[in-house]
PDB file of C-alpha atoms and ligand atoms in Angstrom:
ATOM      1  CA  MET A   1      14.311 -41.543  -3.498  1.00 60.00           C
ATOM      2  CA  SER A   2      16.379 -38.976  -5.397  1.00 80.00           C
ATOM      3  CA  GLU A   3      20.042 -38.124  -4.921  1.00 90.00           C
ATOM      4  CA  LEU A   4      18.906 -34.625  -4.008  1.00 91.00           C
ATOM      5  CA  SER A   5      18.709 -35.485  -0.309  1.00 87.00           C
ATOM      6  CA  ASN A   6      22.296 -36.727  -0.321  1.00 90.00           C
ATOM      7  CA  ILE A   7      24.327 -33.900   1.270  1.00 93.00           C
ATOM      8  CA  ALA A   8      27.472 -34.516  -0.787  1.00 94.00           C
ATOM      9  CA  TYR A   9      25.484 -34.609  -4.039  1.00 94.00           C
ATOM     10  CA  VAL A  10      23.580 -31.396  -3.255  1.00 95.00           C
ATOM     11  CA  LYS A  11      26.725 -29.567  -2.137  1.00 95.00           C
ATOM     12  CA  ASN A  12      28.463 -30.579  -5.407  1.00 96.00           C
ATOM     13  CA  LEU A  13      25.481 -29.573  -7.510  1.00 96.00           C
ATOM     14  CA  LEU A  14      25.191 -26.163  -5.816  1.00 97.00           C
ATOM     15  CA  GLU A  15      28.946 -25.596  -6.010  1.00 97.00           C
ATOM     16  CA  LYS A  16      28.938 -26.388  -9.714  1.00 97.00           C
ATOM     17  CA  TYR A  17      26.663 -23.369 -10.251  1.00 97.00           C
ATOM     18  CA  GLY A  18      28.462 -21.149  -7.706  1.00 97.00           C
ATOM     19  CA  PHE A  19      25.372 -21.059  -5.461  1.00 98.00           C
ATOM     20  CA  LYS A  20      25.647 -19.652  -1.913  1.00 97.00           C
ATOM     21  CA  PHE A  21      22.743 -19.949   0.560  1.00 97.00           C
ATOM     22  CA  SER A  22      20.810 -16.745   1.261  1.00 98.00           C
ATOM     23  CA  LYS A  23      19.591 -16.377   4.834  1.00 96.00           C
ATOM     24  CA  ALA A  24      17.324 -13.532   3.786  1.00 97.00           C
ATOM     25  CA  LEU A  25      15.440 -15.856   1.405  1.00 98.00           C
ATOM     26  CA  GLY A  26      15.015 -18.552   4.070  1.00 97.00           C
ATOM     27  CA  GLN A  27      17.183 -21.022   2.175  1.00 98.00           C
ATOM     28  CA  ASN A  28      17.460 -24.168   4.304  1.00 97.00           C
ATOM     29  CA  PHE A  29      17.345 -27.158   1.975  1.00 97.00           C
ATOM     30  CA  LEU A  30      16.001 -30.541   3.047  1.00 97.00           C
ATOM     31  CA  VAL A  31      18.620 -33.279   3.148  1.00 95.00           C
ATOM     32  CA  ASN A  32      16.767 -35.917   5.202  1.00 95.00           C
ATOM     33  CA  PRO A  33      15.780 -38.556   2.614  1.00 95.00           C
ATOM     34  CA  SER A  34      12.573 -39.641   4.337  1.00 95.00           C
ATOM     35  CA  ILE A  35      10.816 -36.240   4.453  1.00 97.00           C
ATOM     36  CA  CYS A  36      10.058 -35.313   0.838  1.00 97.00           C
ATOM     37  CA  PRO A  37       8.627 -38.702  -0.218  1.00 97.00           C
ATOM     38  CA  ARG A  38       6.377 -38.522   2.855  1.00 97.00           C
ATOM     39  CA  MET A  39       5.241 -34.974   2.074  1.00 98.00           C
ATOM     40  CA  ALA A  40       4.521 -35.932  -1.534  1.00 98.00           C
ATOM     41  CA  ARG A  41       2.508 -38.946  -0.348  1.00 97.00           C
ATOM     42  CA  GLU A  42       0.549 -37.163   2.365  1.00 98.00           C
ATOM     43  CA  CYS A  43      -0.278 -33.956   0.448  1.00 98.00           C
ATOM     44  CA  GLY A  44      -2.917 -35.961  -1.431  1.00 94.00           C
ATOM     45  CA  ALA A  45      -1.528 -35.475  -4.947  1.00 96.00           C
ATOM     46  CA  ASP A  46      -2.140 -38.194  -7.530  1.00 95.00           C
ATOM     47  CA  LYS A  47      -2.092 -38.603 -11.281  1.00 95.00           C
ATOM     48  CA  ASN A  48      -5.252 -36.467 -11.662  1.00 94.00           C
ATOM     49  CA  CYS A  49      -3.866 -33.674  -9.560  1.00 97.00           C
ATOM     50  CA  GLY A  50      -1.663 -30.655 -10.183  1.00 98.00           C
ATOM     51  CA  VAL A  51       0.667 -29.329  -7.500  1.00 98.00           C
ATOM     52  CA  ILE A  52       1.898 -25.805  -6.855  1.00 98.00           C
ATOM     53  CA  GLU A  53       5.201 -25.733  -4.995  1.00 98.00           C
ATOM     54  CA  ILE A  54       6.576 -22.517  -3.503  1.00 98.00           C
ATOM     55  CA  GLY A  55      10.361 -22.322  -3.258  1.00 98.00           C
ATOM     56  CA  PRO A  56      11.697 -25.519  -4.891  1.00 98.00           C
ATOM     57  CA  GLY A  57      15.313 -24.723  -3.906  1.00 98.00           C
ATOM     58  CA  ALA A  58      17.448 -27.433  -5.530  1.00 97.00           C
ATOM     59  CA  GLY A  59      14.315 -29.457  -6.378  1.00 98.00           C
ATOM     60  CA  VAL A  60      14.344 -32.177  -3.696  1.00 97.00           C
ATOM     61  CA  LEU A  61      10.590 -31.980  -2.998  1.00 98.00           C
ATOM     62  CA  THR A  62       9.742 -31.132  -6.619  1.00 98.00           C
ATOM     63  CA  TYR A  63      11.414 -34.404  -7.655  1.00 98.00           C
ATOM     64  CA  GLU A  64       9.090 -36.437  -5.402  1.00 98.00           C
ATOM     65  CA  LEU A  65       5.987 -34.429  -6.358  1.00 98.00           C
ATOM     66  CA  ALA A  66       6.700 -34.905 -10.065  1.00 98.00           C
ATOM     67  CA  GLN A  67       6.500 -38.665  -9.549  1.00 97.00           C
ATOM     68  CA  VAL A  68       3.082 -38.676  -7.889  1.00 97.00           C
ATOM     69  CA  ALA A  69       1.285 -35.748  -9.560  1.00 98.00           C
ATOM     70  CA  GLU A  70       0.105 -35.101 -13.083  1.00 98.00           C
ATOM     71  CA  LYS A  71       1.906 -31.756 -13.183  1.00 98.00           C
ATOM     72  CA  VAL A  72       3.994 -29.573 -10.857  1.00 98.00           C
ATOM     73  CA  VAL A  73       4.447 -25.826 -11.142  1.00 98.00           C
ATOM     74  CA  ALA A  74       7.253 -24.629  -8.857  1.00 98.00           C
ATOM     75  CA  VAL A  75       7.573 -20.923  -8.052  1.00 98.00           C
ATOM     76  CA  GLU A  76      11.132 -19.885  -7.142  1.00 98.00           C
ATOM     77  CA  ILE A  77      12.172 -16.289  -6.450  1.00 98.00           C
ATOM     78  CA  ASP A  78      15.929 -16.876  -6.686  1.00 98.00           C
ATOM     79  CA  LYS A  79      17.160 -16.754 -10.306  1.00 98.00           C
ATOM     80  CA  ARG A  80      20.443 -18.406  -9.289  1.00 98.00           C
ATOM     81  CA  LEU A  81      18.558 -21.663  -8.676  1.00 98.00           C
ATOM     82  CA  LEU A  82      17.127 -21.901 -12.206  1.00 98.00           C
ATOM     83  CA  PRO A  83      20.153 -23.677 -13.766  1.00 98.00           C
ATOM     84  CA  VAL A  84      20.336 -25.958 -10.708  1.00 98.00           C
ATOM     85  CA  LEU A  85      16.664 -26.920 -11.128  1.00 98.00           C
ATOM     86  CA  ASN A  86      17.151 -27.340 -14.844  1.00 98.00           C
ATOM     87  CA  GLU A  87      19.708 -30.041 -14.121  1.00 97.00           C
ATOM     88  CA  SER A  88      18.106 -31.688 -11.086  1.00 97.00           C
ATOM     89  CA  LEU A  89      14.666 -32.030 -12.708  1.00 97.00           C
ATOM     90  CA  GLN A  90      15.799 -32.780 -16.268  1.00 96.00           C
ATOM     91  CA  GLU A  91      14.191 -36.227 -16.344  1.00 96.00           C
ATOM     92  CA  PHE A  92      10.653 -34.826 -15.907  1.00 98.00           C
ATOM     93  CA  ASP A  93       8.418 -33.365 -18.587  1.00 98.00           C
ATOM     94  CA  ASN A  94       5.591 -32.579 -16.142  1.00 98.00           C
ATOM     95  CA  VAL A  95       7.455 -29.881 -14.167  1.00 98.00           C
ATOM     96  CA  LYS A  96       7.458 -26.165 -14.893  1.00 98.00           C
ATOM     97  CA  VAL A  97       9.602 -23.734 -12.901  1.00 98.00           C
ATOM     98  CA  ILE A  98       8.447 -20.122 -12.725  1.00 98.00           C
ATOM     99  CA  ASN A  99      10.854 -17.428 -11.556  1.00 98.00           C
ATOM    100  CA  ALA A 100       8.565 -15.227  -9.427  1.00 98.00           C
ATOM    101  CA  ASP A 101       7.835 -13.917  -5.953  1.00 98.00           C
ATOM    102  CA  ALA A 102       5.067 -16.069  -4.454  1.00 97.00           C
ATOM    103  CA  MET A 103       3.846 -13.051  -2.499  1.00 96.00           C
ATOM    104  CA  LYS A 104       3.119 -11.148  -5.710  1.00 96.00           C
ATOM    105  CA  LEU A 105       1.903 -13.922  -7.978  1.00 96.00           C
ATOM    106  CA  ASN A 106      -1.694 -14.155  -9.210  1.00 96.00           C
ATOM    107  CA  PHE A 107      -2.375 -17.790  -8.270  1.00 97.00           C
ATOM    108  CA  ASN A 108      -5.896 -17.765  -9.730  1.00 97.00           C
ATOM    109  CA  LYS A 109      -4.443 -16.929 -13.139  1.00 97.00           C
ATOM    110  CA  LEU A 110      -1.680 -19.514 -12.718  1.00 98.00           C
ATOM    111  CA  ILE A 111      -4.211 -22.241 -11.850  1.00 98.00           C
ATOM    112  CA  SER A 112      -6.509 -21.495 -14.783  1.00 97.00           C
ATOM    113  CA  GLU A 113      -3.568 -21.355 -17.215  1.00 97.00           C
ATOM    114  CA  GLU A 114      -1.600 -24.362 -15.953  1.00 98.00           C
ATOM    115  CA  PHE A 115      -4.054 -26.805 -14.386  1.00 97.00           C
ATOM    116  CA  GLU A 116      -7.095 -27.032 -16.642  1.00 93.00           C
ATOM    117  CA  ASN A 117      -9.433 -29.843 -15.535  1.00 92.00           C
ATOM    118  CA  MET A 118      -7.177 -30.907 -12.676  1.00 96.00           C
ATOM    119  CA  GLU A 119      -7.623 -30.844  -8.963  1.00 97.00           C
ATOM    120  CA  VAL A 120      -4.910 -28.696  -7.431  1.00 98.00           C
ATOM    121  CA  CYS A 121      -3.040 -28.772  -4.150  1.00 98.00           C
ATOM    122  CA  VAL A 122      -0.139 -26.790  -2.720  1.00 98.00           C
ATOM    123  CA  CYS A 123       2.895 -28.534  -1.232  1.00 98.00           C
ATOM    124  CA  ALA A 124       6.022 -26.689  -0.083  1.00 98.00           C
ATOM    125  CA  ASN A 125       8.851 -26.331   2.348  1.00 98.00           C
ATOM    126  CA  LEU A 126       8.110 -22.660   2.961  1.00 97.00           C
ATOM    127  CA  PRO A 127      10.706 -19.952   3.463  1.00 95.00           C
ATOM    128  CA  TYR A 128      10.175 -19.183   7.148  1.00 93.00           C
ATOM    129  CA  TYR A 129      10.333 -15.397   6.856  1.00 94.00           C
ATOM    130  CA  ILE A 130       6.985 -15.383   5.023  1.00 95.00           C
ATOM    131  CA  THR A 131       5.189 -18.459   6.422  1.00 95.00           C
ATOM    132  CA  SER A 132       1.999 -16.793   7.681  1.00 94.00           C
ATOM    133  CA  PRO A 133       1.712 -14.173   4.900  1.00 95.00           C
ATOM    134  CA  VAL A 134       2.058 -16.882   2.215  1.00 96.00           C
ATOM    135  CA  ILE A 135      -0.552 -19.118   3.869  1.00 96.00           C
ATOM    136  CA  MET A 136      -2.981 -16.241   4.444  1.00 94.00           C
ATOM    137  CA  ASN A 137      -2.401 -14.951   0.921  1.00 94.00           C
ATOM    138  CA  LEU A 138      -3.289 -18.373  -0.550  1.00 96.00           C
ATOM    139  CA  LEU A 139      -6.371 -18.724   1.661  1.00 95.00           C
ATOM    140  CA  GLU A 140      -7.666 -15.182   1.142  1.00 92.00           C
ATOM    141  CA  GLN A 141      -7.498 -15.532  -2.639  1.00 92.00           C
ATOM    142  CA  LYS A 142     -10.087 -18.346  -2.287  1.00 93.00           C
ATOM    143  CA  LEU A 143      -8.265 -20.441  -4.843  1.00 96.00           C
ATOM    144  CA  PRO A 144      -9.792 -23.603  -6.300  1.00 96.00           C
ATOM    145  CA  ILE A 145      -7.397 -25.830  -4.346  1.00 97.00           C
ATOM    146  CA  LYS A 146      -8.157 -28.803  -2.109  1.00 96.00           C
ATOM    147  CA  SER A 147      -5.321 -28.548   0.390  1.00 98.00           C
ATOM    148  CA  ILE A 148      -2.116 -26.814   1.437  1.00 98.00           C
ATOM    149  CA  THR A 149       0.630 -29.047   2.862  1.00 98.00           C
ATOM    150  CA  VAL A 150       3.604 -27.073   4.099  1.00 98.00           C
ATOM    151  CA  MET A 151       6.698 -27.347   6.258  1.00 98.00           C
ATOM    152  CA  VAL A 152       6.883 -24.493   8.736  1.00 98.00           C
ATOM    153  CA  GLN A 153       8.743 -23.802  11.971  1.00 97.00           C
ATOM    154  CA  LYS A 154       7.445 -26.007  14.789  1.00 97.00           C
ATOM    155  CA  GLU A 155       6.254 -22.979  16.765  1.00 96.00           C
ATOM    156  CA  ALA A 156       4.371 -21.614  13.776  1.00 97.00           C
ATOM    157  CA  ALA A 157       2.798 -25.058  13.244  1.00 98.00           C
ATOM    158  CA  ASP A 158       1.609 -25.137  16.865  1.00 97.00           C
ATOM    159  CA  ARG A 159       0.201 -21.631  16.553  1.00 97.00           C
ATOM    160  CA  ILE A 160      -1.531 -22.192  13.197  1.00 97.00           C
ATOM    161  CA  CYS A 161      -3.087 -25.505  14.281  1.00 98.00           C
ATOM    162  CA  ALA A 162      -4.028 -24.436  17.839  1.00 97.00           C
ATOM    163  CA  LEU A 163      -7.655 -25.035  18.696  1.00 96.00           C
ATOM    164  CA  PRO A 164      -9.792 -22.047  19.706  1.00 96.00           C
ATOM    165  CA  GLY A 165     -10.055 -21.985  23.480  1.00 92.00           C
ATOM    166  CA  THR A 166      -6.505 -23.266  24.055  1.00 93.00           C
ATOM    167  CA  ARG A 167      -3.368 -21.483  25.296  1.00 90.00           C
ATOM    168  CA  ASN A 168      -1.489 -21.441  21.959  1.00 93.00           C
ATOM    169  CA  VAL A 169      -4.310 -19.883  19.943  1.00 96.00           C
ATOM    170  CA  GLY A 170      -3.638 -16.577  18.160  1.00 95.00           C
ATOM    171  CA  ALA A 171      -5.065 -14.442  15.368  1.00 95.00           C
ATOM    172  CA  VAL A 172      -3.514 -16.686  12.713  1.00 96.00           C
ATOM    173  CA  SER A 173      -5.132 -19.833  14.226  1.00 97.00           C
ATOM    174  CA  ILE A 174      -8.604 -18.305  13.988  1.00 97.00           C
ATOM    175  CA  ALA A 175      -7.985 -16.771  10.552  1.00 96.00           C
ATOM    176  CA  VAL A 176      -6.723 -20.094   9.134  1.00 97.00           C
ATOM    177  CA  ARG A 177      -9.554 -22.071  10.750  1.00 97.00           C
ATOM    178  CA  TYR A 178     -12.085 -19.776   9.044  1.00 97.00           C
ATOM    179  CA  TYR A 179     -11.043 -21.304   5.701  1.00 97.00           C
ATOM    180  CA  CYS A 180      -9.946 -24.824   6.562  1.00 96.00           C
ATOM    181  CA  GLU A 181      -9.294 -27.667   8.971  1.00 94.00           C
ATOM    182  CA  PRO A 182      -5.594 -27.566   9.935  1.00 97.00           C
ATOM    183  CA  GLN A 183      -3.617 -30.532  11.273  1.00 98.00           C
ATOM    184  CA  ILE A 184       0.013 -31.260  12.171  1.00 98.00           C
ATOM    185  CA  LEU A 185       1.199 -34.241  10.103  1.00 98.00           C
ATOM    186  CA  PHE A 186       4.671 -34.819  11.549  1.00 98.00           C
ATOM    187  CA  LYS A 187       7.655 -33.090  13.128  1.00 98.00           C
ATOM    188  CA  VAL A 188      11.020 -32.578  11.444  1.00 98.00           C
ATOM    189  CA  SER A 189      14.290 -32.002  13.331  1.00 98.00           C
ATOM    190  CA  ALA A 190      16.544 -29.017  12.577  1.00 97.00           C
ATOM    191  CA  GLY A 191      19.289 -31.453  11.529  1.00 97.00           C
ATOM    192  CA  SER A 192      17.232 -32.439   8.461  1.00 97.00           C
ATOM    193  CA  PHE A 193      18.264 -29.216   6.689  1.00 97.00           C
ATOM    194  CA  LEU A 194      21.341 -27.748   5.033  1.00 95.00           C
ATOM    195  CA  PRO A 195      22.274 -25.392   6.601  1.00 96.00           C
ATOM    196  CA  ALA A 196      20.552 -26.460   9.844  1.00 96.00           C
ATOM    197  CA  PRO A 197      18.252 -23.760  11.255  1.00 95.00           C
ATOM    198  CA  LYS A 198      18.133 -23.053  15.010  1.00 94.00           C
ATOM    199  CA  VAL A 199      14.682 -24.552  15.534  1.00 96.00           C
ATOM    200  CA  ASP A 200      12.747 -27.695  14.632  1.00 98.00           C
ATOM    201  CA  SER A 201       9.997 -27.753  12.008  1.00 98.00           C
ATOM    202  CA  ALA A 202       6.720 -29.521  11.343  1.00 98.00           C
ATOM    203  CA  VAL A 203       4.656 -30.373   8.299  1.00 98.00           C
ATOM    204  CA  ILE A 204       1.074 -29.176   8.503  1.00 98.00           C
ATOM    205  CA  LYS A 205      -1.860 -29.885   6.224  1.00 98.00           C
ATOM    206  CA  LEU A 206      -4.736 -27.463   5.716  1.00 98.00           C
ATOM    207  CA  ASN A 207      -7.772 -29.163   4.212  1.00 97.00           C
ATOM    208  CA  ILE A 208      -9.724 -26.356   2.550  1.00 96.00           C
ATOM    209  CA  SER A 209     -13.426 -26.252   3.513  1.00 94.00           C
ATOM    210  CA  GLN A 210     -16.052 -25.822   0.775  1.00 90.00           C
ATOM    211  CA  ASN A 211     -17.593 -22.987   2.786  1.00 93.00           C
ATOM    212  CA  PRO A 212     -16.198 -20.831   5.591  1.00 96.00           C
ATOM    213  CA  THR A 213     -16.456 -22.636   8.929  1.00 96.00           C
ATOM    214  CA  VAL A 214     -18.684 -19.869  10.381  1.00 97.00           C
ATOM    215  CA  ASN A 215     -21.189 -17.511   8.759  1.00 97.00           C
ATOM    216  CA  VAL A 216     -20.189 -13.881   8.882  1.00 97.00           C
ATOM    217  CA  ILE A 217     -21.942 -10.816   7.474  1.00 96.00           C
ATOM    218  CA  ASP A 218     -18.693  -9.070   6.573  1.00 96.00           C
ATOM    219  CA  GLU A 219     -15.368 -10.932   6.326  1.00 95.00           C
ATOM    220  CA  LYS A 220     -13.348  -7.707   6.678  1.00 95.00           C
ATOM    221  CA  MET A 221     -15.017  -7.041  10.023  1.00 96.00           C
ATOM    222  CA  PHE A 222     -14.439 -10.661  11.132  1.00 97.00           C
ATOM    223  CA  PHE A 223     -10.702 -10.443  10.471  1.00 96.00           C
ATOM    224  CA  LYS A 224     -10.503  -6.958  12.035  1.00 95.00           C
ATOM    225  CA  VAL A 225     -12.125  -8.329  15.192  1.00 96.00           C
ATOM    226  CA  VAL A 226      -9.801 -11.362  15.276  1.00 96.00           C
ATOM    227  CA  LYS A 227      -6.707  -9.158  14.833  1.00 95.00           C
ATOM    228  CA  GLY A 228      -7.949  -6.668  17.425  1.00 96.00           C
ATOM    229  CA  ALA A 229      -8.870  -9.376  19.936  1.00 96.00           C
ATOM    230  CA  PHE A 230      -5.308 -10.739  19.997  1.00 95.00           C
ATOM    231  CA  CYS A 231      -3.468  -7.402  19.741  1.00 92.00           C
ATOM    232  CA  GLN A 232      -3.098  -7.224  23.538  1.00 86.00           C
ATOM    233  CA  ARG A 233      -2.964 -10.858  24.608  1.00 79.00           C
ATOM    234  CA  ARG A 234      -2.890 -10.303  28.347  1.00 82.00           C
ATOM    235  CA  LYS A 235      -5.845  -7.922  28.408  1.00 92.00           C
ATOM    236  CA  THR A 236      -9.512  -8.817  28.480  1.00 96.00           C
ATOM    237  CA  LEU A 237     -11.450  -8.922  25.212  1.00 96.00           C
ATOM    238  CA  ILE A 238     -13.215  -5.675  26.110  1.00 96.00           C
ATOM    239  CA  ASN A 239      -9.880  -3.861  26.342  1.00 96.00           C
ATOM    240  CA  SER A 240      -8.232  -5.410  23.298  1.00 96.00           C
ATOM    241  CA  VAL A 241     -11.235  -5.066  20.950  1.00 96.00           C
ATOM    242  CA  SER A 242     -11.896  -1.530  22.140  1.00 95.00           C
ATOM    243  CA  PHE A 243      -8.211  -0.610  21.550  1.00 94.00           C
ATOM    244  CA  GLY A 244      -7.831  -2.591  18.314  1.00 93.00           C
ATOM    245  CA  LEU A 245     -10.999  -1.324  16.646  1.00 93.00           C
ATOM    246  CA  GLY A 246     -11.095   2.149  18.196  1.00 93.00           C
ATOM    247  CA  ILE A 247     -14.550   1.782  19.801  1.00 94.00           C
ATOM    248  CA  SER A 248     -15.608   2.456  23.383  1.00 95.00           C
ATOM    249  CA  LYS A 249     -15.302  -0.209  26.084  1.00 95.00           C
ATOM    250  CA  SER A 250     -18.957   0.240  27.013  1.00 96.00           C
ATOM    251  CA  GLU A 251     -20.044  -0.628  23.462  1.00 95.00           C
ATOM    252  CA  VAL A 252     -17.929  -3.809  23.466  1.00 96.00           C
ATOM    253  CA  SER A 253     -19.253  -4.652  26.926  1.00 97.00           C
ATOM    254  CA  GLU A 254     -22.846  -4.267  25.707  1.00 96.00           C
ATOM    255  CA  ILE A 255     -22.217  -6.600  22.747  1.00 96.00           C
ATOM    256  CA  LEU A 256     -20.615  -9.213  25.007  1.00 97.00           C
ATOM    257  CA  SER A 257     -23.805  -9.231  27.103  1.00 97.00           C
ATOM    258  CA  GLU A 258     -25.939  -9.530  23.960  1.00 96.00           C
ATOM    259  CA  ILE A 259     -24.017 -12.620  22.811  1.00 96.00           C
ATOM    260  CA  ASN A 260     -23.900 -14.120  26.304  1.00 96.00           C
ATOM    261  CA  LEU A 261     -20.173 -13.840  26.954  1.00 97.00           C
ATOM    262  CA  LYS A 262     -18.743 -12.936  30.356  1.00 97.00           C
ATOM    263  CA  GLN A 263     -17.263  -9.447  30.726  1.00 97.00           C
ATOM    264  CA  THR A 264     -13.854 -10.776  31.795  1.00 96.00           C
ATOM    265  CA  ILE A 265     -13.394 -13.136  28.835  1.00 97.00           C
ATOM    266  CA  ARG A 266     -10.051 -13.133  26.943  1.00 96.00           C
ATOM    267  CA  ALA A 267      -9.485 -13.737  23.237  1.00 96.00           C
ATOM    268  CA  GLU A 268      -7.991 -17.211  23.749  1.00 95.00           C
ATOM    269  CA  GLU A 269     -11.216 -18.407  25.390  1.00 96.00           C
ATOM    270  CA  LEU A 270     -13.486 -17.642  22.417  1.00 97.00           C
ATOM    271  CA  THR A 271     -14.856 -20.250  20.001  1.00 97.00           C
ATOM    272  CA  MET A 272     -15.050 -19.649  16.239  1.00 97.00           C
ATOM    273  CA  GLN A 273     -18.785 -19.016  16.647  1.00 98.00           C
ATOM    274  CA  ASN A 274     -18.111 -16.447  19.405  1.00 98.00           C
ATOM    275  CA  PHE A 275     -15.796 -14.528  17.050  1.00 98.00           C
ATOM    276  CA  ALA A 276     -18.444 -14.681  14.308  1.00 98.00           C
ATOM    277  CA  ASP A 277     -21.192 -13.467  16.695  1.00 98.00           C
ATOM    278  CA  LEU A 278     -19.023 -10.592  17.887  1.00 97.00           C
ATOM    279  CA  ALA A 279     -18.091  -9.561  14.330  1.00 97.00           C
ATOM    280  CA  ASN A 280     -21.708  -9.827  13.149  1.00 97.00           C
ATOM    281  CA  LYS A 281     -22.958  -7.605  15.980  1.00 96.00           C
ATOM    282  CA  LEU A 282     -20.284  -5.037  15.132  1.00 95.00           C
ATOM    283  CA  SER A 283     -21.165  -5.249  11.416  1.00 95.00           C
ATOM    284  CA  GLU A 284     -24.835  -4.599  12.236  1.00 93.00           C
ATOM    285  CA  LYS A 285     -23.857  -1.558  14.308  1.00 88.00           C
ATOM    286  CA  TYR A 286     -21.175  -0.010  12.144  1.00 81.00           C
ATOM    287  CA  ASN A 287     -21.854  -0.991   8.504  1.00 71.00           C
TER     288      ASN A 287
HETATM  289  N1  SAM B   1      12.064 -26.829  -1.332  1.00 82.95           N
HETATM  290  C1  SAM B   1      13.475 -26.750  -1.037  1.00 82.95           C
HETATM  291  C2  SAM B   1      13.830 -27.808  -0.006  1.00 82.95           C
HETATM  292  O1  SAM B   1      12.899 -28.309   0.666  1.00 82.95           O
HETATM  293  O2  SAM B   1      15.005 -28.114   0.140  1.00 82.95           O
HETATM  294  C3  SAM B   1      13.886 -25.357  -0.534  1.00 82.95           C
HETATM  295  C4  SAM B   1      13.118 -24.836   0.646  1.00 82.95           C
HETATM  296  S1  SAM B   1      13.806 -23.356   1.326  1.00 82.95           S
HETATM  297  C5  SAM B   1      13.206 -23.474   2.997  1.00 82.95           C
HETATM  298  C6  SAM B   1      12.757 -22.049   0.731  1.00 82.95           C
HETATM  299  C7  SAM B   1      12.842 -21.746  -0.764  1.00 82.95           C
HETATM  300  O3  SAM B   1      11.919 -20.683  -1.058  1.00 82.95           O
HETATM  301  C8  SAM B   1      14.200 -21.257  -1.266  1.00 82.95           C
HETATM  302  O4  SAM B   1      14.517 -21.911  -2.464  1.00 82.95           O
HETATM  303  C9  SAM B   1      14.000 -19.746  -1.519  1.00 82.95           C
HETATM  304  O5  SAM B   1      14.834 -19.219  -2.518  1.00 82.95           O
HETATM  305  C10 SAM B   1      12.529 -19.724  -1.924  1.00 82.95           C
HETATM  306  N2  SAM B   1      11.833 -18.446  -1.689  1.00 82.95           N
HETATM  307  C11 SAM B   1      12.064 -17.528  -0.719  1.00 82.95           C
HETATM  308  N3  SAM B   1      11.212 -16.510  -0.809  1.00 82.95           N
HETATM  309  C12 SAM B   1      10.384 -16.781  -1.858  1.00 82.95           C
HETATM  310  C13 SAM B   1       9.296 -16.083  -2.452  1.00 82.95           C
HETATM  311  N4  SAM B   1       8.865 -14.922  -1.975  1.00 82.95           N
HETATM  312  N5  SAM B   1       8.686 -16.632  -3.536  1.00 82.95           N
HETATM  313  C14 SAM B   1       9.124 -17.832  -4.044  1.00 82.95           C
HETATM  314  N6  SAM B   1      10.157 -18.527  -3.512  1.00 82.95           N
HETATM  315  C15 SAM B   1      10.787 -18.013  -2.440  1.00 82.95           C
END
């Protein structure tokens, strides 16, 4: 265990470099000593594996990852943390810190340049203001990675990991499940962070599937249908898809009959295969 989860040590280190937390960048640093070793263990990294970390902060998770993985590349947007990381990670020669915005980075290029002949996984305590965009961005790029293990707000974890057909399911649950098998690993209380956020968190793991979990003719149409289906949660699927995709209710109604779904069905009742069938019918009609 590193000193980086000792509050007094981290406060001193940050003070030494005149660092002040930025709310806008989602800077809540982990100070519970049991979390990072557990994340590093459960993300599946080993000595044949490279890890991409997004937002290393003061380096508390990076420190643990560097001990289990062959190499860690940590992407941090905040320049002010570079001297902090330089000091906190000085004992490792298998860590590289890149000053960049994870939302704009070409991860395919990064992987081919930094992780030749290694398996790669992602492990991060994500800045909460971009949780879903970062996850979707990583998944949509179809990167050669085996898993994504990330700390997110508890509510986001519940939403992302919700099973189709259950109350919590939303567009992001279906979109994520298209690419992988998500699971909640463990919960983390708000008091584990400095400064403490208002809500609890959870660590989730997304095991990337070799192939999409359902066959679709056109991925763009699939995601358009998923987004449209959940755009008006309280309405029936006929209403929300018709509104979201700008097609007539009678056309949606006809397709529902063709794929044997009841006319009153709502988005949260659909299975992954139902979404694929609906998207494929629409692709056949409109492409
Ligand atoms: N990993 C550290 C920990 O667990 O204590 C810090 C986690 S903190 C929740 C999120 C980190 O992500 C901060 O260091 C923040 O500066 C960084 N960050 C925010 N937006 C980012 C972006 N777009 N790209 C890369 N890093 C970002």
